[in-house]
Structures are given as structure tokens and as C-alpha cells.
Amino acid sequence: MRAKTLEGREIDLKQETLDELKMRLQGPVFAPGDVGYDESRTVWNGMIDRKARRHRAAVSQALT
């Protein structure tokens, strides 16, 4: 999948890299197309709509 770094460079995020991230984190990691991805991108402050600005390559939810 295509993703952007924090510096704004576009990179090819390989599936094995995403799988490794999922194994290292304690909690779910959602990629576009995954069930729960859109819901996980919702911010706690409903006045802010970041969905319109850009899509995240992946979203993780911390357990603690």
C-alpha cells in the first residue's frame, strides 16, 4: 500500500511490514479496507473532521 512518512515522502508500505507492526503492538491495527478502520479514525472531539484532510495508512488503538 502507498503511505506517507512524517516528512511527507511517499513510500510503499509492504504487507509484511504492517504484519510485523501488528505483532509488536498490543491492540488492534486497522488498514484501509479492514472492518473497523473508518470507526477507528474518528476523533474524540466531534467538531474536528480529519477524514476530509487525508487518509491514514494504518490506525492503531492503544490498550493502555
Coordinates of C-alpha atoms in Angstrom, one line a residue:
M1 CA 0.0 0.0 0.0
R2 CA 1.2 3.6 -0.6
A3 CA 1.8 5.6 2.6
K4 CA 3.4 8.9 3.5
T5 CA 6.2 9.3 6.1
L6 CA 6.0 12.0 8.7
E7 CA 8.3 14.0 6.4
G8 CA 5.8 13.7 3.6
R9 CA 7.7 11.2 1.4
E10 CA 5.6 8.6 -0.3
I11 CA 6.7 5.0 0.3
D12 CA 5.5 1.5 -0.5
L13 CA 4.4 0.0 2.8
K14 CA 4.8 -3.7 2.4
Q15 CA 2.2 -6.1 3.9
E16 CA 4.9 -7.9 5.9
T17 CA 5.9 -4.6 7.5
L18 CA 2.3 -4.0 8.5
D19 CA 2.0 -7.6 9.8
E20 CA 5.2 -7.1 11.9
L21 CA 3.7 -3.9 13.4
K22 CA 0.5 -5.8 14.2
M23 CA 2.5 -8.4 16.1
R24 CA 4.6 -5.9 18.1
L25 CA 1.6 -3.8 19.3
Q26 CA -0.8 -4.8 22.0
G27 CA -4.1 -3.8 20.4
P28 CA -5.7 -3.7 17.0
V29 CA -4.1 -2.1 13.9
F30 CA -6.5 -1.2 11.1
A31 CA -5.6 -0.7 7.5
P32 CA -7.9 0.8 4.8
G33 CA -10.5 -1.8 3.9
D34 CA -10.3 -3.5 7.3
V35 CA -13.5 -3.8 9.3
G36 CA -13.3 -1.0 12.0
Y37 CA -10.9 1.2 10.0
D38 CA -13.3 4.1 9.5
E39 CA -14.6 3.9 13.0
S40 CA -11.1 3.9 14.4
R41 CA -10.3 7.2 12.6
T42 CA -13.0 9.0 14.5
V43 CA -11.5 11.6 16.9
W44 CA -13.0 12.1 20.3
N45 CA -13.8 15.7 19.5
G46 CA -16.7 15.5 17.0
M47 CA -16.0 19.1 15.9
I48 CA -12.8 18.0 14.1
D49 CA -13.2 16.1 10.9
R50 CA -9.7 14.9 9.9
K51 CA -11.2 12.3 7.4
A52 CA -11.7 15.1 4.9
R53 CA -8.0 16.1 5.0
R54 CA -6.2 12.7 4.3
H55 CA -6.4 9.0 4.9
R56 CA -4.1 7.2 7.3
A57 CA -2.1 4.2 6.0
A58 CA -2.9 2.4 9.3
V59 CA -4.5 3.2 12.6
S60 CA -3.6 1.5 15.9
Q61 CA -5.6 1.7 19.1
A62 CA -3.6 1.6 22.4
L63 CA -4.7 -0.7 25.1
T64 CA -3.4 1.4 27.9

